[in-house]
Short mmCIF file of C-alpha atoms in Angstrom, two decimals:
data_model
loop_
_atom_site.label_atom_id
_atom_site.label_comp_id
_atom_site.label_asym_id
_atom_site.label_seq_id
_atom_site.Cartn_x
_atom_site.Cartn_y
_atom_site.Cartn_z
CA MET A 17 -0.06 -0.05 -0.07
CA LYS A 18 1.38 3.52 -1.00
CA LYS A 19 2.01 5.96 1.79
CA SER A 20 1.55 9.75 1.26
CA ALA A 21 4.78 11.78 0.85
CA THR A 22 5.62 13.62 4.15
CA LEU A 23 7.91 16.25 5.34
CA ILE A 24 9.33 15.74 8.72
CA CYS A 25 10.39 18.94 10.58
CA LYS A 26 13.28 18.95 13.05
CA ASN A 27 13.14 21.48 15.83
CA PRO A 28 16.02 22.42 18.06
CA LYS A 29 14.75 20.20 20.82
CA ASP A 30 14.73 17.11 18.66
CA ALA A 31 11.03 16.89 18.57
CA ARG A 32 9.48 16.00 15.14
CA ARG A 33 6.36 17.41 13.25
CA THR A 34 5.17 15.60 10.10
CA TYR A 35 3.35 17.28 7.32
CA THR A 36 1.51 15.39 4.47
CA LEU A 37 2.27 16.63 1.10
CA GLY A 38 -0.48 16.46 -1.69
CA SER A 39 -0.71 17.68 -5.17
CA GLU A 40 -1.11 21.28 -4.31
CA ALA A 41 1.92 23.54 -3.82
CA PHE A 42 3.22 23.68 -0.27
CA ARG A 43 4.80 26.88 0.90
CA ILE A 44 7.12 27.37 3.89
CA GLY A 45 8.22 30.79 5.28
CA ARG A 46 7.94 33.15 8.31
CA LEU A 47 4.57 34.68 7.59
CA GLU A 48 1.56 32.95 8.99
CA GLU A 49 -0.12 32.63 5.47
CA ASN A 50 2.39 29.88 4.51
CA ASP A 51 1.46 26.25 4.86
CA ILE A 52 4.33 25.97 7.32
CA SER A 53 4.99 29.19 9.34
CA LEU A 54 8.28 29.21 11.06
CA ASP A 55 9.06 31.95 13.70
CA ASN A 56 12.85 31.96 12.96
CA PRO A 57 15.07 34.87 12.05
CA TYR A 58 17.10 32.73 9.49
CA ILE A 59 13.89 32.05 7.51
CA SER A 60 12.57 34.50 4.90
CA ARG A 61 8.89 35.74 4.61
CA TYR A 62 8.36 33.31 1.67
CA HIS A 63 11.26 31.05 1.78
CA ALA A 64 10.63 27.95 -0.26
CA GLU A 65 7.93 25.91 -1.92
CA ILE A 66 7.41 22.16 -2.48
CA PHE A 67 5.19 21.07 -5.38
CA PHE A 68 4.09 17.92 -7.17
CA ASN A 69 5.45 17.50 -10.81
CA ASP A 70 4.19 13.98 -11.58
CA PRO A 71 5.77 11.55 -10.75
CA ASP A 72 8.10 13.49 -8.43
CA TYR A 73 8.14 16.33 -5.80
CA GLN A 74 10.34 19.36 -6.41
CA ILE A 75 11.46 22.04 -4.05
CA LYS A 76 12.02 25.67 -5.12
CA ASP A 77 13.83 28.47 -3.42
CA LEU A 78 11.61 31.55 -3.50
CA GLY A 79 14.45 34.08 -3.37
CA SER A 80 15.21 33.63 0.25
CA THR A 81 18.18 35.65 1.83
CA SER A 82 19.78 32.68 3.73
CA GLY A 83 19.40 30.03 1.00
CA THR A 84 17.65 26.56 0.57
CA PHE A 85 19.83 23.53 0.68
CA VAL A 86 19.33 19.93 -0.19
CA ASN A 87 21.83 17.47 1.22
CA GLY A 88 24.20 20.43 1.98
CA GLU A 89 24.08 21.85 -1.62
CA ARG A 90 22.39 25.15 -2.21
CA ILE A 91 19.74 24.93 -4.79
CA THR A 92 17.35 27.10 -6.84
CA GLU A 93 15.12 24.30 -7.79
CA LYS A 94 15.65 20.52 -7.32
CA THR A 95 13.79 17.17 -7.63
CA LEU A 96 13.45 15.56 -4.14
CA ASN A 97 14.47 12.05 -3.48
CA ASP A 98 13.44 9.82 -0.65
CA GLY A 99 15.42 10.67 2.45
CA ASP A 100 16.73 14.06 1.22
CA LEU A 101 17.70 16.48 3.99
CA ILE A 102 16.24 19.92 3.35
CA ARG A 103 17.71 22.92 5.23
CA LEU A 104 16.29 26.35 5.01
CA GLY A 105 18.80 28.92 6.04
CA ARG A 106 22.33 28.82 7.32
CA GLY A 107 23.40 28.93 10.94
CA ARG A 108 20.40 28.12 13.04
CA GLY A 109 18.05 27.46 10.18
CA ILE A 110 15.24 24.62 10.11
CA GLU A 111 15.83 21.19 8.65
CA PHE A 112 13.38 18.73 7.16
CA ILE A 113 13.41 15.29 5.99
CA PHE A 114 11.56 14.35 2.76
CA ASP A 115 9.89 10.99 2.90
CA ALA A 116 8.51 10.17 -0.67
CA GLY A 117 6.38 7.36 0.87
CA ARG A 118 6.95 3.73 -0.13
CA THR A 119 5.03 0.60 -0.84
CA THR A 120 5.23 -1.87 2.11
CA SER A 121 5.88 -5.56 1.27
CA PRO A 122 7.51 -8.60 2.82
CA LEU A 123 10.68 -7.84 0.86
CA ASP A 124 11.16 -4.77 3.18
CA GLU A 125 12.04 -7.28 5.94
CA THR A 126 14.78 -9.06 4.03
CA SER A 127 18.30 -8.30 3.51
CA GLU A 128 18.41 -9.25 -0.12
CA GLU A 129 20.71 -7.19 -2.35
CA ALA A 130 19.02 -4.58 -4.42
CA ASP A 131 19.78 -3.65 -8.00
CA ASP A 132 22.31 -0.96 -6.94
CA GLY A 133 24.13 -3.25 -4.67
CA SER A 134 22.59 -2.04 -1.56
CA THR A 135 20.41 -4.17 0.70
CA ALA A 136 16.76 -3.80 1.83
CA GLY A 137 18.14 -3.01 5.23
CA ASP A 138 20.06 -0.30 3.66
CA GLN A 139 16.96 1.11 2.09
CA ASN A 140 15.33 1.54 5.45
CA LEU A 141 18.20 3.72 6.71
CA LEU A 142 16.96 7.37 6.41
CA PRO A 143 19.20 10.29 7.06
CA ILE A 144 18.31 12.24 10.32
CA CYS A 145 21.10 14.75 9.77
CA VAL A 146 23.45 15.62 6.81
CA ILE A 147 26.24 18.25 7.29
CA ALA A 148 29.20 19.40 5.06
CA PRO A 149 32.40 18.93 7.05
CA GLU A 150 32.98 22.77 7.16
CA GLU A 151 29.86 23.02 9.23
CA ALA A 152 31.01 20.85 12.12
CA ARG A 153 31.28 22.91 15.18
CA PHE A 154 34.45 21.10 16.31
CA LEU A 155 36.23 22.37 13.23
CA ASP A 156 34.88 25.78 13.59
CA THR A 157 35.18 26.34 17.27
CA THR A 158 33.81 30.04 16.92
CA ARG A 159 30.38 28.29 16.68
CA LEU A 160 30.73 26.60 20.11
CA PRO A 161 29.55 28.17 23.33
CA ALA A 162 31.86 30.28 25.39
CA THR A 163 34.25 28.16 27.45
CA ALA A 164 32.56 28.74 30.60
CA ASP A 165 29.25 27.31 29.16
CA LEU A 166 30.83 24.31 27.57
CA GLU A 167 29.24 20.90 28.75
CA ASP A 168 31.72 18.36 30.21
CA GLU A 169 30.94 15.98 27.31
CA THR A 170 31.87 18.73 24.73
CA ILE A 171 35.05 19.43 26.56
CA GLY A 172 35.72 15.70 26.44
CA TRP A 173 35.21 15.63 22.63
CA LEU A 174 37.58 18.59 22.17
CA ARG A 175 40.27 16.91 24.27
CA SER A 176 39.89 13.56 22.46
CA LEU A 177 40.09 15.54 18.93
CA TYR A 178 43.37 17.23 20.11
CA GLU A 179 44.95 13.88 21.15
CA PHE A 180 43.91 12.16 17.99
CA SER A 181 45.36 15.01 15.88
CA GLY A 182 48.73 14.54 17.58
CA ASP A 183 48.65 10.73 17.32
CA VAL A 184 48.19 10.73 13.51
CA LEU A 185 51.29 12.70 12.93
CA SER A 186 53.24 9.42 13.58
CA THR A 187 51.55 7.46 10.77
CA HIS A 188 53.52 6.51 7.71
CA SER A 189 50.96 5.01 5.56
CA PRO A 190 47.20 5.03 4.60
CA ASN A 191 46.64 1.57 6.05
CA ASP A 192 48.33 2.68 9.32
CA LEU A 193 46.13 5.70 9.48
CA ALA A 194 43.14 3.76 8.81
CA GLU A 195 43.90 1.30 11.63
CA LYS A 196 44.40 4.21 14.16
CA LEU A 197 41.25 5.91 12.92
CA SER A 198 39.15 2.63 13.22
CA VAL A 199 40.42 1.94 16.95
CA PHE A 200 39.92 5.56 18.02
CA LEU A 201 36.45 5.98 16.74
CA HIS A 202 35.38 2.58 17.95
CA ARG A 203 36.72 3.35 21.47
CA THR A 204 35.63 7.04 21.70
CA LEU A 205 32.22 6.81 20.26
CA LYS A 206 31.36 3.42 22.05
CA ALA A 207 30.07 2.04 18.85
CA ASP A 208 29.17 -1.69 18.28
CA ARG A 209 31.19 -1.61 15.11
CA CYS A 210 33.65 0.66 13.14
CA ALA A 211 35.03 0.50 9.75
CA VAL A 212 37.34 2.70 7.74
CA LEU A 213 36.92 2.46 3.94
CA LEU A 214 39.34 3.80 1.47
CA HIS A 215 38.81 4.66 -2.25
CA ASN A 216 40.51 2.42 -4.85
CA ARG A 217 41.07 4.81 -7.79
CA GLU A 218 41.54 2.12 -10.36
CA ARG A 219 38.28 0.33 -9.48
CA ASP A 220 36.55 3.55 -8.31
CA SER A 221 35.26 1.72 -5.28
CA LEU A 222 35.42 1.73 -1.47
CA PHE A 223 37.06 -1.19 0.38
CA VAL A 224 37.29 -1.87 4.12
CA ALA A 225 40.90 -0.88 5.07
CA ALA A 226 40.46 -1.37 8.79
CA GLN A 227 37.62 -2.42 11.26
CA SER A 228 36.93 -2.75 14.96
CA SER A 229 34.12 -4.57 16.52
CA SER A 230 32.77 -5.09 20.16
CA ASP A 231 32.20 -8.75 19.03
CA HIS A 232 35.83 -9.69 18.22
CA GLY A 233 36.22 -11.67 15.18
CA THR A 234 33.06 -10.40 13.49
CA GLU A 235 33.45 -8.86 10.13
CA VAL A 236 32.05 -5.34 9.60
CA SER A 237 29.84 -4.83 6.58
CA PRO A 238 29.08 -1.21 6.27
CA SER A 239 25.90 0.08 4.75
CA ARG A 240 26.75 0.59 1.05
CA SER A 241 24.14 3.10 0.43
CA VAL A 242 25.24 5.24 3.30
CA THR A 243 29.00 5.08 2.54
CA GLU A 244 28.49 5.77 -1.03
CA ARG A 245 26.41 8.84 -0.47
CA ILE A 246 29.01 10.12 1.97
CA PHE A 247 31.87 9.61 -0.38
CA ARG A 248 30.23 10.87 -3.45
CA GLU A 249 28.64 13.99 -1.93
CA ASN A 250 31.30 14.75 0.57
CA VAL A 251 28.94 15.04 3.45
CA ALA A 252 28.57 13.52 6.95
CA VAL A 253 25.35 11.48 7.60
CA LEU A 254 23.56 10.28 10.61
CA SER A 255 20.89 7.81 9.88
CA MET A 256 18.31 5.74 11.74
CA ASP A 257 16.32 2.51 10.91
CA ALA A 258 13.05 3.98 9.82
CA ARG A 259 11.11 0.80 10.40
CA LYS A 260 11.93 1.10 14.14
CA ASP A 261 12.21 4.83 14.57
CA GLU A 262 8.83 6.34 15.93
CA ARG A 263 10.05 9.79 15.11
CA PHE A 264 8.71 9.13 11.71
CA SER A 265 5.28 8.67 12.99
CA ASP A 266 2.74 11.49 13.84
CA HIS A 267 4.04 11.55 17.51
CA GLU A 268 5.14 14.95 18.57
CA SER A 269 8.39 14.00 20.26
CA VAL A 270 9.85 10.38 20.73
CA ARG A 271 13.18 9.44 22.47
CA PHE A 272 15.96 7.51 20.64
CA GLN A 273 15.63 3.97 21.80
CA SER A 274 16.05 0.53 20.54
CA ILE A 275 16.83 1.48 16.97
CA ARG A 276 19.66 0.94 14.48
CA SER A 277 21.90 3.98 14.46
CA VAL A 278 24.42 4.75 11.80
CA MET A 279 26.98 7.51 11.23
CA GLY A 280 29.60 8.13 8.68
CA ALA A 281 31.88 10.96 7.57
CA PRO A 282 34.14 11.62 4.63
CA ILE A 283 37.88 11.28 5.13
CA GLY A 284 38.95 14.30 3.08
CA SER A 285 39.81 17.80 2.62
CA LYS A 286 38.05 20.75 0.62
CA ILE A 287 39.66 19.29 -2.47
CA ASN A 288 39.99 15.49 -2.23
CA VAL A 289 37.86 12.65 -0.51
CA TRP A 290 40.10 9.67 0.29
CA GLY A 291 37.48 7.49 1.98
CA VAL A 292 34.77 7.09 4.64
CA CYS A 293 34.69 6.41 8.30
CA TYR A 294 31.69 4.42 9.44
CA VAL A 295 30.21 3.46 12.77
CA ASP A 296 26.96 1.68 13.73
CA ASN A 297 25.14 0.33 16.73
CA VAL A 298 23.15 -2.79 15.82
CA ARG A 299 22.43 -4.16 19.29
CA ASN A 300 23.21 -1.14 21.46
CA GLU A 301 20.13 0.82 22.62
CA ARG A 302 22.03 3.88 22.66
CA ALA A 303 21.68 6.04 19.36
CA PHE A 304 24.14 8.43 18.08
CA ASP A 305 23.31 12.05 18.23
CA GLU A 306 24.18 15.15 16.05
CA GLU A 307 27.08 16.29 18.48
CA GLU A 308 28.58 12.93 17.94
CA LEU A 309 28.24 13.29 14.23
CA GLU A 310 29.99 16.67 14.40
CA PHE A 311 32.79 15.18 16.35
CA MET A 312 33.09 12.36 13.95
CA THR A 313 33.27 14.73 11.09
CA ALA A 314 36.07 16.71 12.67
CA VAL A 315 38.15 13.52 13.35
CA ALA A 316 37.62 12.44 9.85
CA ARG A 317 38.79 15.85 8.46
CA GLN A 318 41.91 15.58 10.51
CA ALA A 319 42.45 12.02 9.10
CA GLY A 320 41.71 13.41 5.65
CA LEU A 321 44.49 16.15 5.89
CA MET A 322 47.02 13.52 7.10
CA MET A 323 45.89 11.33 4.15
CA GLU A 324 46.56 14.33 1.84
CA ASN A 325 50.12 14.78 3.50
CA LEU A 326 50.68 11.02 2.96
CA HIS A 327 49.70 11.48 -0.75
CA LEU A 328 51.97 14.48 -1.27
CA ILE A 329 54.81 12.54 0.28
CA GLU A 330 54.24 9.66 -2.02
CA GLU A 331 54.10 11.96 -5.00
CA GLN A 332 57.32 13.43 -3.90
CA ARG A 333 58.81 9.89 -3.59
CA ARG A 334 57.73 9.09 -7.14
CA SER A 335 59.16 12.36 -8.46
CA LEU A 336 62.37 11.74 -6.70
CA GLU A 337 62.74 8.20 -7.96
CA SER A 338 61.82 9.42 -11.57
CA PHE A 339 64.54 12.07 -11.24
CA MET A 340 67.19 9.63 -10.13
CA ARG A 341 66.24 7.18 -12.98
CA THR A 342 66.66 9.97 -15.32
CA LEU A 343 70.05 10.60 -13.95
CA ALA A 344 70.94 7.00 -14.44
CA ALA A 345 69.46 7.02 -17.96
CA SER A 346 71.68 9.85 -18.85
CA ILE A 347 74.60 7.44 -18.56
CA ASP A 348 72.67 4.77 -20.28
CA ALA A 349 72.58 6.68 -23.49
CA ARG A 350 76.21 6.57 -23.86
CA ASP A 351 76.82 2.84 -23.79
CA ASP A 352 74.35 0.29 -24.70
CA ASN A 353 76.47 -2.59 -23.89
CA THR A 354 75.82 -2.08 -20.15
CA ALA A 355 72.25 -1.06 -20.17
CA GLY A 356 70.42 -1.97 -17.01
CA HIS A 357 73.41 -2.35 -14.84
CA SER A 358 72.53 0.26 -12.25
CA ALA A 359 68.87 -0.90 -12.18
CA ARG A 360 69.94 -4.41 -11.34
CA VAL A 361 72.52 -3.31 -8.87
CA ALA A 362 69.75 -1.32 -7.17
CA ALA A 363 67.48 -4.23 -6.99
CA HIS A 364 70.24 -6.67 -5.73
CA SER A 365 71.36 -4.21 -3.23
CA SER A 366 67.88 -3.63 -1.63
CA ALA A 367 67.27 -7.39 -1.66
CA ILE A 368 70.55 -8.17 0.17
CA ALA A 369 69.58 -5.34 2.66
CA ARG A 370 66.19 -6.95 3.40
CA ALA A 371 67.89 -10.36 3.81
CA MET A 372 70.28 -8.83 6.37
CA GLY A 373 67.08 -7.68 8.21
CA LEU A 374 67.71 -3.95 7.74
CA ASP A 375 64.61 -1.53 8.18
CA PRO A 376 62.67 -0.33 5.15
CA GLY A 377 64.20 3.19 5.40
CA GLU A 378 67.65 1.75 5.12
CA CYS A 379 66.65 -0.50 2.26
CA ARG A 380 65.17 2.41 0.38
CA LEU A 381 68.51 4.51 0.88
CA ILE A 382 70.54 1.49 -0.30
CA TYR A 383 68.34 1.00 -3.25
CA TYR A 384 68.81 4.65 -4.56
CA ALA A 385 72.54 4.51 -3.79
CA GLY A 386 72.75 1.44 -5.95
CA LEU A 387 70.82 3.10 -8.68
CA LEU A 388 73.31 6.06 -8.68
CA HIS A 389 76.58 4.26 -7.67
CA ASP A 390 78.23 4.82 -11.03
CA TYR A 391 76.83 8.27 -11.91
CA GLY A 392 80.26 9.79 -11.65
CA LYS A 393 81.18 8.04 -14.96
CA ILE A 394 79.35 10.93 -16.56
CA GLY A 395 82.82 12.47 -16.25
CA THR A 396 84.74 9.58 -17.80
CA ARG A 397 86.12 10.12 -21.36
CA ASP A 398 84.22 8.31 -24.18
CA ASP A 399 87.35 6.74 -25.59
CA VAL A 400 87.86 5.04 -22.13
CA LEU A 401 84.28 4.32 -21.18
CA LEU A 402 83.34 2.73 -24.54
CA LYS A 403 86.72 1.02 -25.09
CA PRO A 404 86.00 -2.80 -26.02
CA ASP A 405 89.43 -3.86 -24.86
CA ARG A 406 91.61 -4.00 -21.80
CA LEU A 407 92.32 -0.55 -20.29
CA THR A 408 95.91 0.77 -20.03
CA PRO A 409 97.20 1.64 -16.60
CA GLU A 410 96.64 5.42 -17.29
CA GLU A 411 93.16 4.76 -18.46
CA TYR A 412 92.28 2.65 -15.40
CA GLU A 413 93.51 5.39 -13.20
CA HIS A 414 91.12 7.79 -15.07
CA VAL A 415 88.23 5.40 -14.33
CA LYS A 416 89.09 5.23 -10.71
CA GLU A 417 88.26 8.91 -10.41
CA HIS A 418 84.52 8.23 -11.02
CA PRO A 419 83.61 7.67 -7.30
CA LEU A 420 84.94 11.19 -6.54
CA HIS A 421 82.78 12.48 -9.40
CA THR A 422 79.91 10.66 -8.13
CA PHE A 423 80.25 12.14 -4.66
CA ARG A 424 80.70 15.73 -6.05
CA ILE A 425 77.80 15.62 -8.24
CA LEU A 426 75.24 13.86 -5.84
CA SER A 427 76.26 16.10 -2.94
CA LYS A 428 74.74 19.05 -4.83
CA ILE A 429 71.47 17.53 -4.75
CA ARG A 430 69.23 18.32 -1.85
CA PHE A 431 68.02 14.90 -0.81
CA PRO A 432 65.32 14.42 1.95
CA GLU A 433 66.75 13.98 5.35
CA ASP A 434 66.26 10.15 5.30
CA LEU A 435 68.19 9.97 2.05
CA ALA A 436 70.98 12.57 2.81
CA GLU A 437 73.63 9.70 3.01
CA ILE A 438 73.17 8.74 -0.76
CA PRO A 439 76.31 10.61 -1.93
CA PHE A 440 78.51 8.89 0.68
CA VAL A 441 77.16 5.47 0.24
CA ALA A 442 77.14 5.54 -3.60
CA ALA A 443 80.62 6.96 -3.83
CA ALA A 444 82.30 4.29 -1.52
CA HIS A 445 81.19 1.14 -3.22
CA HIS A 446 84.72 0.43 -4.61
CA GLU A 447 86.27 0.34 -1.15
CA ARG A 448 87.31 -2.98 -0.02
CA TRP A 449 87.03 -4.76 3.31
CA ASP A 450 90.85 -5.20 3.60
CA GLY A 451 91.52 -1.51 2.72
CA SER A 452 92.76 -2.28 -0.80
CA GLY A 453 89.88 -0.29 -2.63
CA TYR A 454 89.50 3.18 -3.92
CA PRO A 455 89.32 6.15 -3.77
CA HIS A 456 90.17 6.56 0.00
CA GLY A 457 91.46 3.06 0.87
CA LEU A 458 88.80 2.72 3.68
CA ARG A 459 88.73 -0.59 5.53
CA GLU A 460 86.14 -2.64 7.30
CA ASN A 461 83.55 -0.54 9.34
CA GLU A 462 85.11 2.77 8.04
CA ILE A 463 83.12 1.87 4.95
CA PRO A 464 79.37 2.67 5.17
CA LEU A 465 77.24 -0.53 5.45
CA GLY A 466 75.23 0.51 2.39
CA SER A 467 78.49 0.90 0.34
CA ARG A 468 79.60 -2.60 1.34
CA ILE A 469 76.26 -4.09 0.21
CA VAL A 470 76.33 -2.08 -3.11
CA ALA A 471 79.83 -3.48 -3.68
CA VAL A 472 78.71 -7.12 -3.53
CA ALA A 473 75.65 -6.34 -5.77
CA ASP A 474 77.80 -4.51 -8.35
CA ALA A 475 80.30 -7.39 -8.43
CA TYR A 476 77.66 -10.05 -8.93
CA ASP A 477 76.07 -8.16 -11.80
CA ALA A 478 79.39 -7.44 -13.49
CA LEU A 479 80.22 -11.24 -13.27
CA THR A 480 76.93 -12.43 -14.58
CA GLU A 481 76.21 -9.98 -17.33
CA GLU A 482 77.68 -10.40 -20.80
CA ARG A 483 79.93 -7.59 -22.02
CA VAL A 484 81.72 -6.90 -25.30
CA TYR A 485 85.03 -7.55 -23.61
CA SER A 486 84.00 -10.65 -21.49
CA GLU A 487 81.36 -13.27 -21.39
CA GLY A 488 79.11 -13.51 -18.19
CA VAL A 489 79.43 -16.46 -15.95
CA GLU A 490 76.71 -18.72 -14.44
CA PRO A 491 75.07 -17.34 -11.42
CA ASP A 492 76.40 -20.28 -9.21
CA ALA A 493 79.88 -19.39 -10.40
CA ALA A 494 79.61 -15.74 -9.58
CA ALA A 495 78.07 -16.47 -6.18
CA ASN A 496 81.11 -18.69 -5.46
CA GLU A 497 83.52 -15.90 -6.56
CA ILE A 498 82.00 -13.56 -4.19
CA ARG A 499 82.10 -16.16 -1.36
CA VAL A 500 85.78 -16.64 -2.02
CA ARG A 501 86.49 -12.92 -1.62
CA SER A 502 84.50 -12.80 1.68
CA GLY A 503 86.89 -11.19 4.32
CA SER A 504 89.20 -9.56 1.73
CA TYR A 505 87.17 -7.66 -0.76
CA PHE A 506 83.73 -7.98 0.94
CA ASP A 507 82.31 -7.68 4.39
CA PRO A 508 81.66 -11.38 5.54
CA ARG A 509 78.27 -10.23 6.95
CA VAL A 510 77.27 -8.80 3.71
CA VAL A 511 78.34 -11.88 1.81
CA GLU A 512 76.19 -13.98 4.23
CA GLY A 513 73.26 -11.88 3.37
CA PHE A 514 73.90 -12.19 -0.29
CA MET A 515 74.19 -15.99 0.00
CA ASP A 516 70.81 -16.01 1.76
CA TYR A 517 69.21 -13.92 -0.84
CA PHE A 518 70.97 -15.93 -3.59
CA GLU A 519 69.81 -19.38 -2.30
CA ARG A 520 66.24 -18.26 -1.49
CA LEU A 521 65.36 -16.25 -4.51
CA VAL A 522 67.96 -16.12 -7.29
CA LYS A 523 69.07 -19.85 -7.35
CA PRO A 524 65.69 -21.51 -7.33
CA SER A 525 64.64 -19.54 -10.55
CA ARG A 526 67.94 -20.26 -12.26
CA LEU A 527 66.74 -17.47 -14.52
CA ARG A 528 69.23 -14.78 -15.83
CA LYS A 529 67.76 -11.41 -15.09
CA SER A 530 66.44 -9.66 -18.12
CA LYS A 531 67.18 -5.93 -18.65
CA PRO A 532 64.62 -3.59 -17.19
CA GLU A 533 63.09 -0.92 -19.25
CA GLU A 534 64.16 1.91 -17.02
CA VAL A 535 67.83 1.20 -16.81
CA ASP A 536 71.34 2.55 -16.45
CA THR A 537 74.24 1.89 -18.82
CA LEU A 538 77.07 2.30 -16.34
CA GLN A 539 80.13 0.25 -16.85
CA PRO A 540 80.87 -2.52 -14.11
CA GLU A 541 84.02 -4.06 -13.29
CA ASN A 542 85.23 -7.46 -12.53
CA PRO A 543 85.74 -7.59 -8.82
CA ASP A 544 88.99 -9.70 -8.94
CA LEU A 545 90.43 -7.23 -11.71
CA SER A 546 91.72 -10.24 -13.76
CA PRO A 547 92.16 -10.98 -16.73
CA ALA A 548 89.01 -9.33 -17.98
CA ARG A 549 88.83 -5.52 -18.47
CA GLN A 550 89.79 -3.52 -15.37
CA GLU A 551 87.92 -0.52 -14.26
#
């Protein structure tokens, strides 16, 4: 049976008055001659009109001063959808919920999936409050009462928001941030369930990145209709289960009891929305209120700003890597015979570092040092660099200058603080454990650990890759050559890490590494400097 469309008015004391809409135009304003007369300074004399335009209802602003809004968006005229939140005036204006009426059937009591991917249970969730993030009082504290008039609960919300804002500064990834946000909201809002959904750009869909539940082990399945609306419209929503919410009846005022309560807010900034935070109470008799929605919105905005920072850091990282690969490619253009050497050395170096148990930051630094370890060869003469035969002693001395060139050039680049050691690490990869290397004759722990790792990776690639002046050897033979030089050329600890990496990952495949697309053409050397070409 079809119910009549209704307009549910929300007054400041949370009472509700329901108005039935018919085919005649329904006018709202401050004067008594309107169908709804509102004694409110934010409402114009003739503010807005709702009229039936078969088969839909439409709302039209009548030139009001403070505006008419539907779901947070200011409108001139708009078709209304079931559950739309209508707000007349800014500040302390009046809000209405539009209920288009629905046909009741047994399907309403099921949770079968609808055509749009939502469930019938989702369809019963009607928004009680929809706000734009910038309207949240906890973000615009000028809208809060004077400090002396603040309630203890509001002060508690402000304190929790401050603590969370400080806590998220230590996050290093979106997933880490999602986990912290989920735990914080679940604990602070005393929700039955909480989920943080992030947006997958490639699939243009939301996925649950973190979740918390009072019933440990229970998977959280957020309302798809609610979360999609929050994400697409960048609004925060408080919803209730209309089947159990007596406020949608003709009663003047009803308390929030024994109903399904759902809140969600966008994780974003004014520019981007990165995801949605979602909480609900399924069994709990306590329903969320509008102050909690404003608090959640403020928390989500703080998380969104942090997500923005993480995105910018990631973009900076990608730009830096692109820049360093471009530097390596500038050498690649000089000699096709060694194309890919630096890219392979970088990959081997970071793999050895991981096998040695180094932290991700150290592995990243060592990777970039491996990528740029031979960049100083940009200062090596073409007749020496491209010579397809054994080098003369004079030519070899000229090649040995390239680590100094590497340091001098790379030290002019302003690397991020966590990568500031790249020039030192890259320039010392020809130093030897026994002190017989160059350019400074460093020995043992005088040589940076990253340089000792790059030295092993460089030697392995030089041995296995074919050159115009020598044929590459099999991986097993190259690994044995490095093992033999442990304690003389190479740090025994690094050789142990290399052998672990080799036995676990390289040897089982028995595949010679192909040359990457983004590569470097820097000349390697044979680590034992015999009888193949010396560099």
